[in-house]
Amino acid sequence: MVTIVIPCYNVSKYIARCIDSLISQSFQQFKVILVDDASTDDTYQQLLQLKATSGLNMSILQNAHNGGPAVSRNRGIMAADTKYITFCDSDDWYELDFLETMVELLEGNAADIAFCGYKIVDENGDSQSRPVYKRSGLISRGEAFCMDADSLCMLMVKTDIMKDTLLPDLRNGEDVATVPFLMAKANRYAATDACLYNYFRRSDSASEKPTMKAVNSLVCSYQFVQKNFPDKYRKEKEFLGIKNLLYSTMITLFSCSNNRSMAKRLLQEFENNYPNWINNPYIGSLRMYKKIVLFMLHYRCYFGLKLVSFVRSFTVK
């Protein structure tokens, strides 16, 4: 049995599509916990209607005050009573074999956590597939850390591990801060090359626009991981900083500003802890364009970083 946790906030336009993808799942042994985060539209009323008509094993929780996705997800996590748990955002949806494939990965490999790829779908229905791994089956801890899987919606995990790894309230970046801890606490890992999660890219979404708020959230996420991640995984911890601070944060920073002083300060602070980071063994697993960004950063080529950030922003749009 699986629990699906879905935080909801002002998603009356999208929630029915999300629930429809659950109704049609090839694997039907699951419960749904929807957490309304004090929506100001009619989301809560729609949830009640969907519960009455969908035929799903569905529970609805309602926050008294808007607390953000981490608060909502944690409520759902603590209410879960199944062997496995997974997540879906309320404006996204699963492929129809998402649950079946993920459960088979876990059960067939005696794994504690399983990962899948995703598709980015725009408002015109055009999609881009983003697989996280080249094959399906059991993978090593090192392979898990090398995957570009930093969203809770791209995994299924044993519920007892998830309950021991509640999300920090960072408002943005809580997934990036949480997934590594799930990896560290798991003993066996599995992945599929299939892209089973559909991430809906909304043109009006604030998360699609690089801002200093997003930069600060990424920095907070990095700081949380560096403070709390086990030191026995030092190379993995260093690599998480390389991915999340030196790449993601810097690209976002130069996409919305030309704040070289902040970039220099963040880089210097990182190098105080990891002076030899450029030789981290996991860097080889990154895509070439990320390696180029890191090479520029290593040699303080900030103009090149600004140019790459501009081109990347234009390409994404």
Short mmCIF file of N, CA and C in Angstrom, two decimals, residues 112-261:
data_model
loop_
_atom_site.label_atom_id
_atom_site.label_comp_id
_atom_site.label_asym_id
_atom_site.label_seq_id
_atom_site.Cartn_x
_atom_site.Cartn_y
_atom_site.Cartn_z
N ASP A 112 14.91 0.61 -0.54
CA ASP A 112 14.27 1.52 0.40
C ASP A 112 13.73 2.77 -0.29
N ILE A 113 14.29 3.10 -1.44
CA ILE A 113 13.91 4.31 -2.16
C ILE A 113 14.08 4.06 -3.66
N ALA A 114 13.17 4.61 -4.46
CA ALA A 114 13.23 4.44 -5.91
C ALA A 114 13.00 5.79 -6.59
N PHE A 115 13.63 5.97 -7.75
CA PHE A 115 13.59 7.24 -8.47
C PHE A 115 13.12 7.02 -9.90
N CYS A 116 12.45 8.04 -10.46
CA CYS A 116 12.07 8.02 -11.86
C CYS A 116 12.38 9.37 -12.49
N GLY A 117 12.37 9.42 -13.82
CA GLY A 117 12.54 10.67 -14.53
C GLY A 117 11.21 11.42 -14.63
N TYR A 118 11.24 12.55 -15.30
CA TYR A 118 10.04 13.38 -15.41
C TYR A 118 9.96 14.02 -16.78
N LYS A 119 8.79 14.57 -17.07
CA LYS A 119 8.58 15.34 -18.29
C LYS A 119 8.17 16.76 -17.90
N ILE A 120 8.72 17.73 -18.61
CA ILE A 120 8.28 19.11 -18.46
C ILE A 120 7.24 19.36 -19.54
N VAL A 121 6.02 19.71 -19.13
CA VAL A 121 4.92 19.91 -20.07
C VAL A 121 4.48 21.37 -19.99
N ASP A 122 4.44 22.05 -21.14
CA ASP A 122 4.03 23.45 -21.12
C ASP A 122 2.53 23.58 -21.38
N GLU A 123 2.05 24.80 -21.43
CA GLU A 123 0.62 25.03 -21.56
C GLU A 123 0.07 24.66 -22.93
N ASN A 124 0.95 24.45 -23.91
CA ASN A 124 0.53 24.00 -25.24
C ASN A 124 0.53 22.48 -25.37
N GLY A 125 0.95 21.80 -24.30
CA GLY A 125 1.02 20.35 -24.33
C GLY A 125 2.33 19.80 -24.84
N ASP A 126 3.27 20.67 -25.20
CA ASP A 126 4.59 20.22 -25.63
C ASP A 126 5.38 19.75 -24.42
N SER A 127 6.15 18.68 -24.60
CA SER A 127 6.87 18.11 -23.44
C SER A 127 8.32 17.83 -23.76
N GLN A 128 9.13 17.83 -22.72
CA GLN A 128 10.54 17.46 -22.79
C GLN A 128 10.79 16.39 -21.73
N SER A 129 11.38 15.28 -22.15
CA SER A 129 11.66 14.20 -21.21
C SER A 129 13.00 14.41 -20.53
N ARG A 130 13.05 14.17 -19.23
CA ARG A 130 14.27 14.31 -18.44
C ARG A 130 14.52 13.04 -17.62
N PRO A 131 15.05 12.00 -18.23
CA PRO A 131 15.35 10.77 -17.46
C PRO A 131 16.46 11.04 -16.46
N VAL A 132 16.42 10.30 -15.36
CA VAL A 132 17.46 10.48 -14.33
C VAL A 132 18.51 9.39 -14.39
N TYR A 133 18.21 8.31 -15.12
CA TYR A 133 19.16 7.20 -15.17
C TYR A 133 19.03 6.49 -16.50
N LYS A 134 20.06 5.74 -16.88
CA LYS A 134 20.13 5.14 -18.21
C LYS A 134 19.52 3.75 -18.29
N ARG A 135 19.15 3.18 -17.16
CA ARG A 135 18.55 1.85 -17.15
C ARG A 135 17.66 1.73 -15.92
N SER A 136 16.98 0.59 -15.81
CA SER A 136 16.11 0.35 -14.66
C SER A 136 16.66 -0.77 -13.80
N GLY A 137 16.59 -0.60 -12.49
CA GLY A 137 17.04 -1.63 -11.58
C GLY A 137 17.77 -1.08 -10.38
N LEU A 138 18.49 -1.95 -9.71
CA LEU A 138 19.24 -1.59 -8.52
C LEU A 138 20.43 -0.70 -8.88
N ILE A 139 20.67 0.34 -8.08
CA ILE A 139 21.81 1.23 -8.30
C ILE A 139 22.56 1.40 -6.99
N SER A 140 23.78 1.90 -7.09
CA SER A 140 24.60 2.10 -5.90
C SER A 140 24.31 3.44 -5.24
N ARG A 141 24.81 3.64 -4.04
CA ARG A 141 24.66 4.92 -3.33
C ARG A 141 25.30 6.05 -4.15
N GLY A 142 26.50 5.79 -4.68
CA GLY A 142 27.16 6.81 -5.48
C GLY A 142 26.36 7.19 -6.70
N GLU A 143 25.77 6.19 -7.37
CA GLU A 143 24.93 6.47 -8.55
C GLU A 143 23.70 7.28 -8.16
N ALA A 144 23.15 6.99 -6.99
CA ALA A 144 21.98 7.75 -6.53
C ALA A 144 22.33 9.22 -6.32
N PHE A 145 23.46 9.48 -5.69
CA PHE A 145 23.86 10.87 -5.44
C PHE A 145 24.19 11.61 -6.74
N CYS A 146 24.61 10.89 -7.75
CA CYS A 146 24.96 11.52 -9.03
C CYS A 146 23.74 11.85 -9.88
N MET A 147 22.61 11.24 -9.58
CA MET A 147 21.42 11.50 -10.39
C MET A 147 20.91 12.92 -10.19
N ASP A 148 20.31 13.45 -11.23
CA ASP A 148 19.69 14.77 -11.15
C ASP A 148 18.26 14.61 -10.65
N ALA A 149 18.15 14.16 -9.41
CA ALA A 149 16.84 13.88 -8.81
C ALA A 149 16.73 14.63 -7.50
N ASP A 150 16.23 15.86 -7.57
CA ASP A 150 16.18 16.69 -6.37
C ASP A 150 14.76 17.09 -6.01
N SER A 151 13.77 16.31 -6.47
CA SER A 151 12.38 16.58 -6.14
C SER A 151 11.76 15.36 -5.48
N LEU A 152 10.98 15.59 -4.44
CA LEU A 152 10.27 14.49 -3.78
C LEU A 152 9.26 13.83 -4.70
N CYS A 153 8.82 14.55 -5.73
CA CYS A 153 7.84 13.99 -6.66
C CYS A 153 8.43 12.97 -7.61
N MET A 154 9.74 12.84 -7.61
CA MET A 154 10.43 11.90 -8.50
C MET A 154 10.84 10.64 -7.76
N LEU A 155 10.29 10.40 -6.59
CA LEU A 155 10.72 9.24 -5.81
C LEU A 155 9.56 8.62 -5.04
N MET A 156 9.79 7.40 -4.64
CA MET A 156 8.92 6.70 -3.68
C MET A 156 9.85 6.11 -2.64
N VAL A 157 9.48 6.20 -1.38
CA VAL A 157 10.38 5.81 -0.30
C VAL A 157 9.59 5.13 0.81
N LYS A 158 10.28 4.33 1.61
CA LYS A 158 9.62 3.73 2.76
C LYS A 158 9.15 4.83 3.71
N THR A 159 7.94 4.69 4.21
CA THR A 159 7.34 5.74 5.02
C THR A 159 8.10 5.98 6.31
N ASP A 160 8.66 4.93 6.90
CA ASP A 160 9.38 5.15 8.16
C ASP A 160 10.62 6.01 7.95
N ILE A 161 11.27 5.89 6.80
CA ILE A 161 12.41 6.76 6.49
C ILE A 161 11.94 8.19 6.30
N MET A 162 10.81 8.36 5.60
CA MET A 162 10.29 9.71 5.36
C MET A 162 9.87 10.38 6.66
N LYS A 163 9.27 9.63 7.57
CA LYS A 163 8.84 10.22 8.84
C LYS A 163 10.03 10.63 9.70
N ASP A 164 11.17 10.03 9.43
CA ASP A 164 12.39 10.37 10.15
C ASP A 164 13.16 11.49 9.44
N THR A 165 12.57 12.02 8.36
CA THR A 165 13.26 13.02 7.55
C THR A 165 12.28 14.11 7.13
N LEU A 166 11.62 14.75 8.07
CA LEU A 166 10.64 15.78 7.73
C LEU A 166 11.30 16.96 7.04
N LEU A 167 10.51 17.67 6.24
CA LEU A 167 11.04 18.76 5.43
C LEU A 167 11.34 19.99 6.28
N PRO A 168 12.45 20.67 6.04
CA PRO A 168 12.69 21.97 6.68
C PRO A 168 11.80 23.02 6.03
N ASP A 169 11.38 24.01 6.77
CA ASP A 169 10.49 25.04 6.24
C ASP A 169 11.32 26.14 5.58
N LEU A 170 11.68 25.90 4.32
CA LEU A 170 12.50 26.87 3.59
C LEU A 170 11.69 27.63 2.55
N ARG A 171 10.41 27.28 2.41
CA ARG A 171 9.50 27.89 1.44
C ARG A 171 9.88 27.56 -0.01
N ASN A 172 11.14 27.66 -0.36
CA ASN A 172 11.64 27.20 -1.65
C ASN A 172 12.93 26.42 -1.37
N GLY A 173 13.14 25.36 -2.11
CA GLY A 173 14.37 24.61 -1.93
C GLY A 173 14.29 23.53 -0.87
N GLU A 174 13.10 23.28 -0.31
CA GLU A 174 13.02 22.24 0.73
C GLU A 174 13.22 20.85 0.15
N ASP A 175 12.83 20.64 -1.11
CA ASP A 175 13.07 19.34 -1.74
C ASP A 175 14.57 19.08 -1.88
N VAL A 176 15.28 20.09 -2.38
CA VAL A 176 16.72 19.97 -2.57
C VAL A 176 17.41 19.67 -1.25
N ALA A 177 16.88 20.21 -0.16
CA ALA A 177 17.47 19.99 1.16
C ALA A 177 17.08 18.65 1.76
N THR A 178 16.00 18.04 1.29
CA THR A 178 15.48 16.82 1.92
C THR A 178 15.93 15.55 1.23
N VAL A 179 15.93 15.54 -0.11
CA VAL A 179 16.23 14.32 -0.85
C VAL A 179 17.59 13.71 -0.46
N PRO A 180 18.66 14.50 -0.29
CA PRO A 180 19.94 13.89 0.10
C PRO A 180 19.88 13.13 1.42
N PHE A 181 19.07 13.61 2.36
CA PHE A 181 18.97 12.92 3.65
C PHE A 181 18.24 11.58 3.49
N LEU A 182 17.25 11.53 2.59
CA LEU A 182 16.59 10.26 2.30
C LEU A 182 17.59 9.28 1.70
N MET A 183 18.44 9.77 0.81
CA MET A 183 19.47 8.92 0.22
C MET A 183 20.43 8.41 1.28
N ALA A 184 20.82 9.28 2.20
CA ALA A 184 21.78 8.89 3.23
C ALA A 184 21.19 7.84 4.18
N LYS A 185 19.88 7.92 4.43
CA LYS A 185 19.26 6.99 5.38
C LYS A 185 18.86 5.67 4.74
N ALA A 186 18.75 5.67 3.42
CA ALA A 186 18.40 4.43 2.72
C ALA A 186 19.63 3.52 2.62
N ASN A 187 19.38 2.23 2.48
CA ASN A 187 20.46 1.26 2.31
C ASN A 187 20.51 0.68 0.91
N ARG A 188 19.36 0.61 0.25
CA ARG A 188 19.31 0.08 -1.11
C ARG A 188 18.50 1.03 -1.98
N TYR A 189 18.94 1.18 -3.22
CA TYR A 189 18.39 2.20 -4.12
C TYR A 189 18.02 1.56 -5.45
N ALA A 190 16.96 2.09 -6.06
CA ALA A 190 16.55 1.63 -7.38
C ALA A 190 16.15 2.83 -8.22
N ALA A 191 16.23 2.67 -9.53
CA ALA A 191 15.85 3.76 -10.44
C ALA A 191 15.32 3.16 -11.73
N THR A 192 14.55 3.96 -12.46
CA THR A 192 14.06 3.57 -13.77
C THR A 192 14.44 4.64 -14.79
N ASP A 193 14.64 4.22 -16.02
CA ASP A 193 14.93 5.18 -17.08
C ASP A 193 13.65 5.82 -17.63
N ALA A 194 12.49 5.37 -17.15
CA ALA A 194 11.22 5.92 -17.61
C ALA A 194 10.94 7.29 -16.98
N CYS A 195 10.26 8.15 -17.72
CA CYS A 195 9.85 9.47 -17.22
C CYS A 195 8.37 9.38 -16.87
N LEU A 196 8.09 9.24 -15.59
CA LEU A 196 6.74 8.90 -15.13
C LEU A 196 6.00 10.04 -14.46
N TYR A 197 6.67 11.15 -14.26
CA TYR A 197 6.05 12.29 -13.58
C TYR A 197 5.95 13.46 -14.57
N ASN A 198 4.80 14.12 -14.60
CA ASN A 198 4.58 15.25 -15.49
C ASN A 198 4.58 16.55 -14.69
N TYR A 199 5.61 17.35 -14.94
CA TYR A 199 5.76 18.64 -14.27
C TYR A 199 5.20 19.72 -15.19
N PHE A 200 4.15 20.39 -14.75
CA PHE A 200 3.47 21.39 -15.56
C PHE A 200 4.15 22.74 -15.40
N ARG A 201 4.72 23.23 -16.49
CA ARG A 201 5.39 24.52 -16.46
C ARG A 201 4.39 25.61 -16.82
N ARG A 202 3.99 26.35 -15.80
CA ARG A 202 3.03 27.44 -16.00
C ARG A 202 3.77 28.74 -16.29
N SER A 203 3.29 29.47 -17.30
CA SER A 203 3.96 30.72 -17.67
C SER A 203 3.85 31.77 -16.59
N ASP A 204 2.84 31.66 -15.74
CA ASP A 204 2.66 32.64 -14.67
C ASP A 204 3.26 32.19 -13.35
N SER A 205 4.02 31.10 -13.38
CA SER A 205 4.57 30.57 -12.13
C SER A 205 5.78 31.38 -11.69
N ALA A 206 5.76 31.80 -10.43
CA ALA A 206 6.89 32.57 -9.89
C ALA A 206 8.15 31.73 -9.83
N SER A 207 7.99 30.41 -9.71
CA SER A 207 9.16 29.54 -9.59
C SER A 207 9.95 29.46 -10.89
N GLU A 208 9.34 29.88 -12.01
CA GLU A 208 10.04 29.84 -13.28
C GLU A 208 10.90 31.07 -13.52
N LYS A 209 10.75 32.07 -12.66
CA LYS A 209 11.47 33.33 -12.87
C LYS A 209 12.62 33.44 -11.88
N PRO A 210 13.85 33.58 -12.38
CA PRO A 210 15.00 33.72 -11.47
C PRO A 210 14.93 35.04 -10.71
N THR A 211 14.97 34.97 -9.39
CA THR A 211 14.90 36.15 -8.54
C THR A 211 15.90 36.01 -7.40
N MET A 212 16.17 37.13 -6.73
CA MET A 212 17.05 37.06 -5.57
C MET A 212 16.41 36.26 -4.44
N LYS A 213 15.09 36.22 -4.40
CA LYS A 213 14.41 35.38 -3.41
C LYS A 213 14.74 33.91 -3.66
N ALA A 214 14.76 33.53 -4.93
CA ALA A 214 15.12 32.15 -5.27
C ALA A 214 16.58 31.87 -4.93
N VAL A 215 17.45 32.86 -5.18
CA VAL A 215 18.87 32.72 -4.83
C VAL A 215 19.03 32.48 -3.33
N ASN A 216 18.38 33.31 -2.54
CA ASN A 216 18.49 33.20 -1.09
C ASN A 216 17.93 31.87 -0.58
N SER A 217 16.87 31.38 -1.23
CA SER A 217 16.30 30.09 -0.84
C SER A 217 17.28 28.96 -1.13
N LEU A 218 17.96 29.03 -2.27
CA LEU A 218 18.95 28.01 -2.61
C LEU A 218 20.13 28.05 -1.64
N VAL A 219 20.53 29.25 -1.25
CA VAL A 219 21.62 29.38 -0.28
C VAL A 219 21.20 28.77 1.06
N CYS A 220 19.97 29.05 1.48
CA CYS A 220 19.46 28.48 2.75
C CYS A 220 19.41 26.96 2.67
N SER A 221 19.00 26.44 1.52
CA SER A 221 18.95 24.99 1.33
C SER A 221 20.34 24.39 1.44
N TYR A 222 21.30 25.03 0.78
CA TYR A 222 22.69 24.56 0.85
C TYR A 222 23.21 24.59 2.29
N GLN A 223 22.94 25.68 3.00
CA GLN A 223 23.42 25.81 4.37
C GLN A 223 22.80 24.76 5.28
N PHE A 224 21.53 24.45 5.05
CA PHE A 224 20.87 23.42 5.85
C PHE A 224 21.55 22.06 5.65
N VAL A 225 21.82 21.72 4.40
CA VAL A 225 22.47 20.44 4.10
C VAL A 225 23.87 20.40 4.70
N GLN A 226 24.63 21.47 4.52
CA GLN A 226 26.00 21.49 5.03
C GLN A 226 26.05 21.38 6.56
N LYS A 227 25.06 21.93 7.21
CA LYS A 227 25.03 21.89 8.68
C LYS A 227 24.61 20.53 9.20
N ASN A 228 23.72 19.85 8.49
CA ASN A 228 23.07 18.67 9.05
C ASN A 228 23.44 17.35 8.39
N PHE A 229 24.04 17.39 7.19
CA PHE A 229 24.33 16.15 6.48
C PHE A 229 25.50 15.43 7.15
N PRO A 230 25.44 14.10 7.22
CA PRO A 230 26.49 13.35 7.94
C PRO A 230 27.88 13.59 7.35
N ASP A 231 28.84 13.87 8.21
CA ASP A 231 30.22 14.13 7.76
C ASP A 231 30.90 12.88 7.22
N LYS A 232 30.37 11.71 7.53
CA LYS A 232 31.00 10.48 7.03
C LYS A 232 30.86 10.36 5.51
N TYR A 233 29.93 11.14 4.95
CA TYR A 233 29.79 11.18 3.50
C TYR A 233 30.35 12.50 2.97
N ARG A 234 31.61 12.76 3.26
CA ARG A 234 32.18 14.07 2.95
C ARG A 234 32.21 14.36 1.45
N LYS A 235 32.61 13.39 0.63
CA LYS A 235 32.66 13.63 -0.80
C LYS A 235 31.27 13.87 -1.38
N GLU A 236 30.28 13.13 -0.86
CA GLU A 236 28.90 13.35 -1.29
C GLU A 236 28.42 14.73 -0.83
N LYS A 237 28.77 15.10 0.38
CA LYS A 237 28.38 16.39 0.93
C LYS A 237 29.00 17.53 0.11
N GLU A 238 30.26 17.36 -0.27
CA GLU A 238 30.94 18.34 -1.10
C GLU A 238 30.23 18.44 -2.46
N PHE A 239 29.88 17.28 -3.03
CA PHE A 239 29.23 17.27 -4.34
C PHE A 239 27.87 17.94 -4.30
N LEU A 240 27.14 17.75 -3.21
CA LEU A 240 25.85 18.44 -3.07
C LEU A 240 26.04 19.95 -3.09
N GLY A 241 27.10 20.42 -2.45
CA GLY A 241 27.41 21.85 -2.48
C GLY A 241 27.79 22.31 -3.88
N ILE A 242 28.53 21.48 -4.60
CA ILE A 242 28.92 21.81 -5.97
C ILE A 242 27.68 21.95 -6.85
N LYS A 243 26.75 20.99 -6.73
CA LYS A 243 25.53 21.04 -7.55
C LYS A 243 24.61 22.19 -7.17
N ASN A 244 24.39 22.33 -5.87
CA ASN A 244 23.32 23.22 -5.41
C ASN A 244 23.77 24.65 -5.16
N LEU A 245 25.04 24.83 -4.77
CA LEU A 245 25.53 26.19 -4.55
C LEU A 245 26.33 26.69 -5.75
N LEU A 246 27.35 25.94 -6.13
CA LEU A 246 28.23 26.43 -7.18
C LEU A 246 27.57 26.43 -8.55
N TYR A 247 26.65 25.50 -8.79
CA TYR A 247 25.96 25.53 -10.08
C TYR A 247 24.60 26.23 -9.97
N SER A 248 23.65 25.62 -9.29
CA SER A 248 22.27 26.14 -9.30
C SER A 248 22.17 27.56 -8.78
N THR A 249 22.81 27.82 -7.64
CA THR A 249 22.72 29.15 -7.05
C THR A 249 23.40 30.20 -7.93
N MET A 250 24.58 29.88 -8.45
CA MET A 250 25.31 30.84 -9.26
C MET A 250 24.59 31.14 -10.57
N ILE A 251 24.04 30.11 -11.22
CA ILE A 251 23.30 30.32 -12.46
C ILE A 251 22.08 31.20 -12.21
N THR A 252 21.37 30.94 -11.11
CA THR A 252 20.20 31.74 -10.78
C THR A 252 20.60 33.17 -10.45
N LEU A 253 21.70 33.32 -9.71
CA LEU A 253 22.19 34.65 -9.33
C LEU A 253 22.51 35.48 -10.57
N PHE A 254 23.27 34.92 -11.50
CA PHE A 254 23.67 35.68 -12.69
C PHE A 254 22.53 35.81 -13.70
N SER A 255 21.47 35.02 -13.53
CA SER A 255 20.30 35.16 -14.40
C SER A 255 19.45 36.37 -14.02
N CYS A 256 19.50 36.73 -12.73
CA CYS A 256 18.65 37.84 -12.28
C CYS A 256 19.45 39.07 -11.87
N SER A 257 20.79 38.96 -11.84
CA SER A 257 21.60 40.12 -11.45
C SER A 257 23.02 39.91 -11.95
N ASN A 258 23.86 40.87 -11.68
CA ASN A 258 25.29 40.73 -11.97
C ASN A 258 26.09 40.96 -10.68
N ASN A 259 25.58 40.34 -9.60
CA ASN A 259 26.12 40.56 -8.27
C ASN A 259 27.39 39.72 -8.06
N ARG A 260 28.49 40.21 -8.60
CA ARG A 260 29.75 39.47 -8.51
C ARG A 260 30.27 39.40 -7.08
N SER A 261 30.00 40.43 -6.30
CA SER A 261 30.49 40.42 -4.92
C SER A 261 29.86 39.28 -4.12
#
